[in-house]
Structure formats: structure tokens, C-alpha cells
Amino acid sequence: PQWICILECLGGSVIYAMVLGDVFSSLLQSSAAVPAALAARSSVIVVIASVVLFPLCCLRSFAQLAKFSLLGTLATSYVVLFVMKRFLDGSYAAGGIFHQPLAA
């Protein structure tokens, strides 16, 4: 059971690093101020894993992260409200303000 917990946490960290690496590398590549080597996906993943994720994995208690958990819950609720608003008002439906047919 201990190995399963370790592998689950490791897998979660790898997935988070990949997602964050994809997002931040595309943001950095659009910026002209960042060299291409630093904006590469692999470089961004290494930096995020070593500077952000590794220190979080080394915490003995997650009590310090409680306020950020609340912030994440509020942000998720905010997104859900706007997705529901767009769904109910038909913004992305055919004829809606944000509807754009795909080019063939």
C-alpha cells in the first residue's frame, strides 16, 4: 500500500508538470523576451518540477495550503458558473454570438 501511495503521488506530479509545462511553454514562446531554449516544453517542465512541485511534495503537513485550497474551490466555482451561463444563453450554439463554424 505504501508503494501505491508513492506511485500515485509521483504520477500526479508528473501529470501536473506536463500540463503546466504545456501551458507555460506556449505562453513563453509567444513572448519575445524569453530565449527559445528557456521557453521549450522540457525546460519549463524541469523548472516547474524543481521549483514548485518538489518543494510541495516535501511538505510534512498540508495545513499551510488550506487557504489555497479555498481559493482553488472558489476559482473552479467561478468557471462553472460562467460555463453554465454560456450554455444556458446559447452563446456557443448555432447562431450564438461565439459560434463559428469550422472551416472545411
C-alpha positions as a Python dict, from the first residue, in 0.01 Angstrom:
ca = {
    (1, 'P'): (0, 0, 0),
    (2, 'Q'): (284, 244, 70),
    (3, 'W'): (427, 195, -280),
    (4, 'I'): (86, 258, -433),
    (5, 'C'): (62, 589, -249),
    (6, 'I'): (411, 684, -363),
    (7, 'L'): (338, 591, -727),
    (8, 'E'): (5, 774, -721),
    (9, 'C'): (169, 1094, -593),
    (10, 'L'): (453, 1058, -842),
    (11, 'G'): (207, 1010, -1127),
    (12, 'G'): (5, 1311, -1018),
    (13, 'S'): (317, 1526, -1003),
    (14, 'V'): (428, 1415, -1348),
    (15, 'I'): (85, 1494, -1494),
    (16, 'Y'): (75, 1836, -1327),
    (17, 'A'): (425, 1912, -1454),
    (18, 'M'): (325, 1814, -1809),
    (19, 'V'): (9, 2025, -1809),
    (20, 'L'): (181, 2326, -1654),
    (21, 'G'): (477, 2280, -1891),
    (22, 'D'): (247, 2284, -2193),
    (23, 'V'): (62, 2595, -2076),
    (24, 'F'): (365, 2796, -1970),
    (25, 'S'): (581, 2695, -2267),
    (26, 'S'): (316, 2821, -2510),
    (27, 'L'): (287, 3144, -2311),
    (28, 'L'): (664, 3191, -2301),
    (29, 'Q'): (705, 3113, -2672),
    (30, 'S'): (465, 3394, -2756),
    (31, 'S'): (685, 3634, -2561),
    (32, 'A'): (983, 3775, -2749),
    (33, 'A'): (1172, 3849, -2425),
    (34, 'V'): (1233, 3481, -2340),
    (35, 'P'): (1501, 3282, -2529),
    (36, 'A'): (1374, 2980, -2721),
    (37, 'A'): (1580, 2737, -2510),
    (38, 'L'): (1412, 2856, -2191),
    (39, 'A'): (1065, 2854, -2348),
    (40, 'A'): (1097, 2493, -2463),
    (41, 'R'): (850, 2250, -2309),
    (42, 'S'): (1119, 2031, -2149),
    (43, 'S'): (1293, 2330, -1990),
    (44, 'V'): (968, 2462, -1847),
    (45, 'I'): (875, 2118, -1708),
    (46, 'V'): (1215, 2083, -1535),
    (47, 'V'): (1188, 2432, -1382),
    (48, 'I'): (830, 2382, -1262),
    (49, 'A'): (905, 2037, -1122),
    (50, 'S'): (1214, 2150, -934),
    (51, 'V'): (1097, 2493, -815),
    (52, 'V'): (726, 2436, -749),
    (53, 'L'): (628, 2069, -732),
    (54, 'F'): (926, 1923, -546),
    (55, 'P'): (900, 2165, -250),
    (56, 'L'): (526, 2094, -230),
    (57, 'C'): (597, 1720, -223),
    (58, 'C'): (838, 1769, 68),
    (59, 'L'): (583, 1931, 299),
    (60, 'R'): (514, 1732, 613),
    (61, 'S'): (176, 1897, 663),
    (62, 'F'): (-59, 2044, 409),
    (63, 'A'): (-211, 2283, 664),
    (64, 'Q'): (-25, 2574, 504),
    (65, 'L'): (-206, 2506, 176),
    (66, 'A'): (-558, 2529, 322),
    (67, 'K'): (-616, 2888, 208),
    (68, 'F'): (-505, 2799, -146),
    (69, 'S'): (-747, 2507, -146),
    (70, 'L'): (-1027, 2751, -73),
    (71, 'L'): (-901, 2978, -350),
    (72, 'G'): (-898, 2686, -595),
    (73, 'T'): (-1251, 2587, -497),
    (74, 'L'): (-1373, 2944, -548),
    (75, 'A'): (-1198, 2970, -886),
    (76, 'T'): (-1349, 2641, -1001),
    (77, 'S'): (-1694, 2757, -892),
    (78, 'Y'): (-1643, 3082, -1087),
    (79, 'V'): (-1556, 2888, -1402),
    (80, 'V'): (-1853, 2653, -1360),
    (81, 'L'): (-2090, 2949, -1325),
    (82, 'F'): (-1968, 3106, -1650),
    (83, 'V'): (-1979, 2777, -1838),
    (84, 'M'): (-2339, 2730, -1725),
    (85, 'K'): (-2421, 3090, -1822),
    (86, 'R'): (-2280, 3039, -2172),
    (87, 'F'): (-2462, 2707, -2203),
    (88, 'L'): (-2797, 2845, -2093),
    (89, 'D'): (-2784, 3165, -2300),
    (90, 'G'): (-2683, 2977, -2617),
    (91, 'S'): (-2364, 3175, -2682),
    (92, 'Y'): (-2189, 2877, -2844),
    (93, 'A'): (-2498, 2727, -3008),
    (94, 'A'): (-2565, 2774, -3380),
    (95, 'G'): (-2648, 3140, -3427),
    (96, 'G'): (-2495, 3238, -3092),
    (97, 'I'): (-2254, 3525, -3051),
    (98, 'F'): (-1949, 3297, -3012),
    (99, 'H'): (-2050, 3031, -3266),
    (100, 'Q'): (-1803, 2996, -3551),
    (101, 'P'): (-1840, 2702, -3789),
    (102, 'L'): (-1525, 2503, -3860),
    (103, 'A'): (-1362, 2557, -4196),
    (104, 'A'): (-1391, 2252, -4418),
}
